[in-house]
Coordinates of C-alpha atoms and ligand atoms in Angstrom, one line a residue:
M1 CA 0.0 0.0 0.0
P2 CA 1.5 3.4 -0.9
R3 CA 2.5 5.6 2.0
T4 CA 0.9 9.0 2.6
P5 CA 3.1 11.7 0.8
V6 CA 5.3 13.8 3.1
T7 CA 4.8 17.5 2.3
V8 CA 8.2 19.3 2.0
T9 CA 8.1 23.1 1.7
V10 CA 11.2 24.7 0.2
T11 CA 11.7 28.5 0.3
G12 CA 13.9 30.3 -2.2
A13 CA 13.0 27.7 -4.7
A14 CA 14.2 29.7 -7.7
G15 CA 17.6 30.3 -6.2
Q16 CA 20.9 28.5 -6.8
I17 CA 20.6 26.2 -3.8
G18 CA 16.9 25.5 -4.7
Y19 CA 18.0 24.4 -8.2
A20 CA 20.5 21.9 -6.7
L21 CA 18.1 20.7 -4.0
L22 CA 14.6 20.2 -5.5
F23 CA 15.4 17.5 -7.9
R24 CA 17.1 15.5 -5.2
I25 CA 14.1 15.8 -2.9
A26 CA 11.8 14.8 -5.6
S27 CA 13.9 11.8 -6.5
G28 CA 13.7 10.4 -2.9
Q29 CA 17.1 11.3 -1.6
L30 CA 15.8 13.4 1.3
L31 CA 13.4 11.0 2.9
G32 CA 14.2 7.6 1.3
P33 CA 13.2 5.5 -1.6
D34 CA 9.8 4.4 -0.1
T35 CA 8.5 7.8 0.8
P36 CA 6.3 9.8 -1.7
V37 CA 6.8 13.5 -1.6
R38 CA 4.6 16.5 -2.2
L39 CA 6.6 19.7 -2.9
K40 CA 5.5 23.2 -1.9
L41 CA 7.6 26.0 -3.2
L42 CA 7.7 29.5 -1.7
E43 CA 9.2 32.4 -3.6
I44 CA 8.9 36.2 -3.7
T45 CA 6.5 37.4 -6.3
P46 CA 9.1 38.5 -8.9
A47 CA 10.7 35.1 -8.8
L48 CA 7.5 33.0 -9.2
K49 CA 8.1 32.6 -12.9
A50 CA 11.6 31.2 -12.4
A51 CA 10.2 28.8 -9.8
E52 CA 7.6 27.7 -12.3
G53 CA 10.3 27.0 -14.8
T54 CA 12.1 24.8 -12.2
A55 CA 8.8 23.0 -11.5
M56 CA 8.4 22.3 -15.2
E57 CA 11.8 20.7 -15.3
I58 CA 11.0 18.6 -12.2
D59 CA 7.8 17.4 -14.0
D60 CA 9.9 16.5 -16.9
C61 CA 12.0 14.1 -14.8
A62 CA 8.9 11.9 -14.1
F63 CA 10.0 11.1 -10.6
P64 CA 7.8 8.2 -9.4
L65 CA 7.8 9.4 -5.8
L66 CA 6.6 12.9 -6.5
T67 CA 2.9 13.4 -6.1
G68 CA 2.7 17.1 -7.0
I69 CA 4.2 20.6 -6.8
D70 CA 2.5 23.8 -5.6
I71 CA 4.1 27.2 -5.9
S72 CA 3.1 30.3 -3.9
D73 CA 4.4 33.7 -2.8
D74 CA 2.3 33.4 0.4
P75 CA 3.9 31.7 3.4
N76 CA 0.5 30.8 4.8
V77 CA -0.2 28.8 1.7
A78 CA 3.3 27.4 1.2
F79 CA 3.6 26.1 4.8
D80 CA 0.1 24.7 4.9
G81 CA 0.4 21.0 6.0
A82 CA 4.2 21.0 5.8
N83 CA 5.9 18.1 7.5
V84 CA 9.4 19.3 6.6
A85 CA 10.4 22.9 5.9
L86 CA 13.7 23.9 4.3
L87 CA 14.1 27.6 4.8
V88 CA 16.7 28.5 2.1
G89 CA 15.3 31.7 0.7
A90 CA 17.5 34.6 1.8
R91 CA 20.1 36.8 0.2
P92 CA 23.6 35.2 0.0
R93 CA 26.7 37.2 1.0
T94 CA 29.1 38.3 -1.6
K95 CA 32.9 38.9 -1.5
G96 CA 34.1 40.7 1.6
M97 CA 31.0 40.2 3.7
E98 CA 30.7 38.1 6.8
R99 CA 27.5 36.0 7.2
G100 CA 26.5 38.2 10.1
D101 CA 26.3 41.2 7.8
L102 CA 23.1 39.7 6.4
L103 CA 21.3 39.8 9.7
E104 CA 19.3 42.9 8.9
A105 CA 18.6 42.0 5.3
N106 CA 17.5 38.4 6.0
G107 CA 16.2 38.5 9.5
G108 CA 13.0 40.1 8.4
I109 CA 12.2 37.1 6.2
F110 CA 12.2 34.6 9.1
K111 CA 9.7 36.1 11.5
P112 CA 6.7 35.9 9.1
Q113 CA 7.8 32.5 8.0
G114 CA 8.0 31.3 11.6
R115 CA 4.5 32.7 12.2
A116 CA 3.1 30.9 9.1
I117 CA 4.8 27.6 10.2
N118 CA 3.2 28.1 13.7
D119 CA -0.3 28.6 12.2
H120 CA -0.3 26.2 9.2
A121 CA 2.3 23.5 9.3
A122 CA 1.6 19.9 10.3
D123 CA 2.0 18.8 13.9
D124 CA 5.1 16.9 13.2
I125 CA 6.9 19.8 11.3
K126 CA 10.7 19.7 11.2
V127 CA 12.4 22.9 10.2
L128 CA 15.9 23.3 8.8
V129 CA 17.2 26.9 8.3
V130 CA 19.8 27.2 5.6
G131 CA 19.6 31.0 4.8
N132 CA 22.3 33.0 6.5
P133 CA 23.0 33.8 9.2
A134 CA 21.4 30.4 9.7
N135 CA 21.6 30.0 13.5
T136 CA 20.1 33.3 14.3
N137 CA 17.5 33.2 11.5
A138 CA 16.4 29.9 13.1
L139 CA 16.1 31.6 16.4
I140 CA 13.9 34.3 14.9
A141 CA 11.6 31.7 13.2
R142 CA 11.4 29.7 16.4
A143 CA 10.5 32.7 18.5
A144 CA 7.6 33.5 16.1
A145 CA 6.3 29.9 16.4
P146 CA 5.4 29.5 20.1
D147 CA 3.0 26.6 19.5
V148 CA 5.7 24.5 17.8
P149 CA 8.1 22.6 20.1
A150 CA 11.3 24.6 20.1
E151 CA 13.5 21.6 19.2
R152 CA 11.9 21.3 15.7
F153 CA 13.8 24.4 14.7
T154 CA 17.3 23.6 13.5
A155 CA 20.0 25.3 11.5
M156 CA 22.6 23.9 9.1
T157 CA 26.1 23.1 10.1
R158 CA 26.3 19.9 8.1
L159 CA 28.1 21.6 5.3
D160 CA 30.8 22.6 7.8
H161 CA 30.8 19.0 9.1
N162 CA 31.2 17.6 5.6
R163 CA 34.0 20.1 4.8
A164 CA 35.8 19.1 8.0
L165 CA 35.5 15.4 7.2
T166 CA 37.2 15.9 3.8
Q167 CA 40.0 18.0 5.2
L168 CA 40.7 15.4 7.9
S169 CA 40.6 12.6 5.3
K170 CA 43.0 14.5 3.0
K171 CA 45.4 15.2 5.9
T172 CA 45.5 11.6 7.2
G173 CA 44.9 9.7 4.0
A174 CA 42.1 7.8 5.7
P175 CA 39.0 7.1 3.7
L176 CA 36.0 9.2 4.7
S177 CA 34.1 6.1 5.7
D178 CA 36.6 5.5 8.5
I179 CA 36.0 8.9 10.2
T180 CA 33.4 9.2 12.9
R181 CA 32.4 11.4 15.8
L182 CA 33.6 14.7 14.3
T183 CA 31.8 17.8 15.7
I184 CA 31.1 21.3 14.6
W185 CA 30.4 23.5 17.7
G186 CA 28.8 26.9 17.7
N187 CA 27.8 29.3 15.0
H188 CA 27.8 28.7 11.2
S189 CA 30.3 31.5 10.8
A190 CA 34.0 32.1 10.9
T191 CA 34.0 31.5 14.7
Q192 CA 32.7 27.9 14.4
Y193 CA 34.8 25.2 16.0
P194 CA 35.5 22.0 14.1
D195 CA 36.5 19.5 16.9
I196 CA 38.6 16.4 16.2
F197 CA 39.5 15.7 19.8
H198 CA 36.6 13.2 20.1
A199 CA 36.7 12.2 16.4
E200 CA 37.9 8.7 15.5
I201 CA 39.7 7.3 12.5
A202 CA 39.1 3.6 12.2
G203 CA 38.5 3.6 16.0
K204 CA 41.6 5.5 16.9
N205 CA 41.5 9.0 18.3
A206 CA 41.8 11.5 15.4
A207 CA 43.8 14.1 17.2
E208 CA 46.3 11.5 18.2
V209 CA 46.5 10.1 14.7
V210 CA 47.0 13.7 13.3
N211 CA 49.4 14.6 16.1
D212 CA 50.0 18.1 14.7
E213 CA 48.7 21.0 16.8
T214 CA 50.1 23.6 14.3
W215 CA 48.1 22.0 11.5
L216 CA 45.0 21.9 13.7
A217 CA 45.1 25.5 14.8
E218 CA 46.6 27.1 11.7
E219 CA 45.3 25.1 8.8
F220 CA 42.4 22.8 9.7
I221 CA 40.2 25.1 11.7
P222 CA 40.6 28.2 9.5
T223 CA 40.2 26.2 6.3
V224 CA 36.9 24.7 7.5
A225 CA 35.6 27.9 9.1
K226 CA 36.4 30.1 6.1
R227 CA 35.6 27.6 3.3
G228 CA 32.4 29.5 2.4
A229 CA 34.4 32.6 1.7
A230 CA 37.1 30.7 -0.2
V231 CA 34.4 29.2 -2.5
I232 CA 32.9 32.7 -3.1
E233 CA 36.4 34.0 -3.9
V234 CA 37.1 31.2 -6.5
R235 CA 33.6 30.5 -7.9
G236 CA 32.3 34.1 -7.7
A237 CA 29.1 32.9 -6.0
S238 CA 28.4 31.2 -2.7
S239 CA 28.3 27.4 -2.3
A240 CA 25.2 25.9 -3.8
A241 CA 25.3 22.2 -4.7
S242 CA 27.4 21.4 -1.6
A243 CA 24.9 23.4 0.5
A244 CA 22.0 21.5 -1.1
N245 CA 23.8 18.2 -0.5
A246 CA 24.3 19.1 3.2
A247 CA 20.6 20.0 3.6
I248 CA 19.7 16.6 2.2
D249 CA 22.2 15.0 4.6
H250 CA 20.8 17.0 7.6
V251 CA 17.2 16.0 7.1
H252 CA 17.9 12.5 6.0
T253 CA 19.9 11.9 9.2
W254 CA 17.3 13.6 11.3
V255 CA 14.5 11.3 9.8
N256 CA 16.5 8.1 9.4
G257 CA 19.0 8.1 12.3
T258 CA 22.7 8.2 12.9
P259 CA 24.7 5.0 12.5
E260 CA 25.5 3.1 15.7
G261 CA 28.6 4.6 17.3
D262 CA 28.6 7.8 15.3
W263 CA 27.1 11.2 15.5
T264 CA 26.6 14.3 13.4
S265 CA 26.5 18.0 13.8
M266 CA 23.3 20.0 13.9
A267 CA 22.6 23.5 15.2
V268 CA 19.7 23.0 17.6
P269 CA 18.2 25.0 20.5
S270 CA 20.5 24.6 23.5
D271 CA 19.1 23.0 26.6
G272 CA 22.1 24.4 28.5
S273 CA 24.4 21.5 27.6
Y274 CA 28.1 22.2 27.6
G275 CA 27.5 25.7 29.1
V276 CA 25.7 27.0 26.0
P277 CA 23.0 29.4 27.2
E278 CA 19.6 27.8 26.9
G279 CA 17.7 28.8 23.8
L280 CA 20.6 29.8 21.6
I281 CA 20.6 27.8 18.4
S282 CA 24.2 26.4 18.5
S283 CA 25.8 23.5 16.8
F284 CA 26.4 20.3 18.9
P285 CA 27.2 16.7 18.4
V286 CA 23.9 14.9 18.1
T287 CA 22.6 11.5 17.6
T288 CA 19.2 10.8 15.9
E289 CA 16.7 8.0 16.1
D290 CA 13.1 7.6 15.1
G291 CA 12.9 11.2 13.8
A292 CA 14.2 12.8 17.0
Y293 CA 17.7 14.0 18.0
E294 CA 19.6 14.2 21.2
I295 CA 22.7 16.2 22.1
V296 CA 25.6 13.8 22.9
Q297 CA 26.3 14.2 26.6
G298 CA 29.4 13.8 28.7
L299 CA 32.2 14.8 26.3
E300 CA 35.2 16.2 28.1
L301 CA 36.3 19.5 26.6
N302 CA 40.0 20.5 26.9
A303 CA 41.0 24.2 27.3
F304 CA 41.7 24.5 23.5
S305 CA 38.1 23.4 22.7
R306 CA 36.5 25.3 25.6
T307 CA 38.0 28.7 24.5
R308 CA 36.8 28.2 20.9
I309 CA 33.3 27.0 21.8
D310 CA 32.9 30.0 24.2
A311 CA 34.0 32.4 21.5
S312 CA 31.5 31.1 18.9
V313 CA 28.7 31.0 21.5
A314 CA 29.5 34.6 22.6
E315 CA 29.0 35.6 18.9
L316 CA 25.6 33.8 18.9
A317 CA 24.6 35.7 22.0
E318 CA 25.6 39.0 20.3
E319 CA 23.6 38.1 17.3
R320 CA 20.6 37.4 19.5
E321 CA 21.0 40.9 21.1
A322 CA 21.3 42.5 17.6
V323 CA 18.0 40.9 16.3
R324 CA 16.3 41.8 19.6
G325 CA 17.3 45.4 18.9
L326 CA 15.8 45.0 15.4
G327 CA 12.5 43.9 17.0
L328 CA 12.8 40.4 15.4
L329 CA 12.5 38.4 18.7
Ligands
NAI401 N1 23.9 27.3 6.2 C1 24.8 27.0 5.2 O1 25.7 26.2 5.3 C2 24.7 27.8 3.9 C3 23.8 28.8 3.7 N2 23.7 29.5 2.5 C4 22.7 30.6 2.4 O2 21.5 30.1 1.8 C5 20.8 31.3 1.3 C6 20.4 31.0 -0.2 O3 21.5 30.9 -1.0 P1 21.3 30.9 -2.6 O4 20.3 29.8 -3.0 O5 22.7 30.7 -3.1 O6 20.8 32.3 -2.9 P2 20.1 32.9 -4.2 O7 20.1 34.3 -4.2 O8 20.5 32.1 -5.4 O9 18.6 32.4 -4.0 C7 17.8 32.9 -2.9 C8 16.4 32.8 -3.3 O10 15.6 33.2 -2.2 C9 14.5 33.9 -2.7 N3 13.9 34.7 -1.6 C10 14.3 35.9 -1.1 N4 13.4 36.3 -0.1 C11 12.5 35.3 0.0 C12 11.4 35.1 0.8 N5 11.0 36.1 1.7 N6 10.6 34.0 0.7 C13 11.0 33.1 -0.2 N7 12.0 33.2 -1.0 C14 12.8 34.3 -0.9 C15 15.1 34.8 -3.8 O11 14.1 35.3 -4.7 C16 16.0 33.8 -4.5 O12 15.4 33.1 -5.5 C17 21.8 32.4 1.5 O13 21.4 33.2 2.6 C18 23.1 31.8 1.6 O14 24.0 32.6 2.3 C19 24.5 29.1 1.5 C20 25.4 28.1 1.6 C21 25.5 27.3 2.8
OAA402 O1 29.7 31.3 3.1 C1 28.6 31.7 2.6 O2 28.2 32.8 2.5 C2 27.7 30.6 2.2 C3 27.8 29.6 3.3 O3 27.1 29.7 4.3 C4 28.8 28.5 3.2 O4 29.3 28.3 2.1 O5 29.1 27.9 4.2

């Protein structure tokens, strides 16, 4: 018997991430090969035609799992009945900007969308915020949705996680499949902290395998943290297909679970774990099972890690104050 379709709402559907994301969702890569999908696309009015063009192409793929596509410029319509919401629509940064520079331009998008999710989404709604500054935009959306459990609002640090996996694999020569328990802590910004002290390579401690503190501090961490800017510099536009890939990974893991013995990185509302003030949407190591996630508990943090996590969390607290000042919380 065919399963009930899952409604997936994607904002910014006509943008570059949207173009790399929608076909993969419709093909079953987001939720799995047995789950039919209904797509709902949200765009601003001037971009509706471009979204329609993308929808025509999706139709032309004849994806067996896709049961329909609706397009709207009204968040109340686009989030109606949504089980999964991917909030991608926002302005990307350009050369020379930090993601935090987008707070004012993009923050205003997420309050009405949070409200629309509150009023119209399905009871089991799961939200992933991709649009930058992702953590604080998720905070804004969450604050506008008081009837939705706070933990359903998450932001994306999976791209950072994937970037860190590849850098570690290149340094050690270990295959990606041997690397587990890597963590991105904090903000999706240049202050983020990619942590290999608890990571394992084929079961051995990754920091001990690397055994090179200079590489860790001067190459690995800045390369991962500034990778978005490096891509903008070289490509002339911000990461799109890799961001779409990470969004697929984030939701797929949330819905389908982390492998035994491993975890992933997700920015989620803090419950006070690891001294991160409650409510801030900060990246943590998380495990997932049956569509729910839990922050991994009990990791010991050395002074090197503690200082970096504190710096990134302090930035999140500053961003929260800034959007409070803008009347967005
Ligand atoms: N968290 C992460 O790891 C990453 C986040 N990003 C962020 O994702 C966002 C989107 O990036 P791109 O697709 O490259 O940008 P883009 O400019 O190609 O597309 C953005 C789309 O959003 C639409 N949009 C704007 N306001 C909207 C609203 N109120 N409702 C619905 N749609 C709206 C625009 O019309 C446009 O089609 C940017 O903020 C970018 O910085 C990008 C890469 C990674
Ligand atoms: O850096 C940017 O502006 C886009 C982004 O978030 C990333 O690539 O990580």
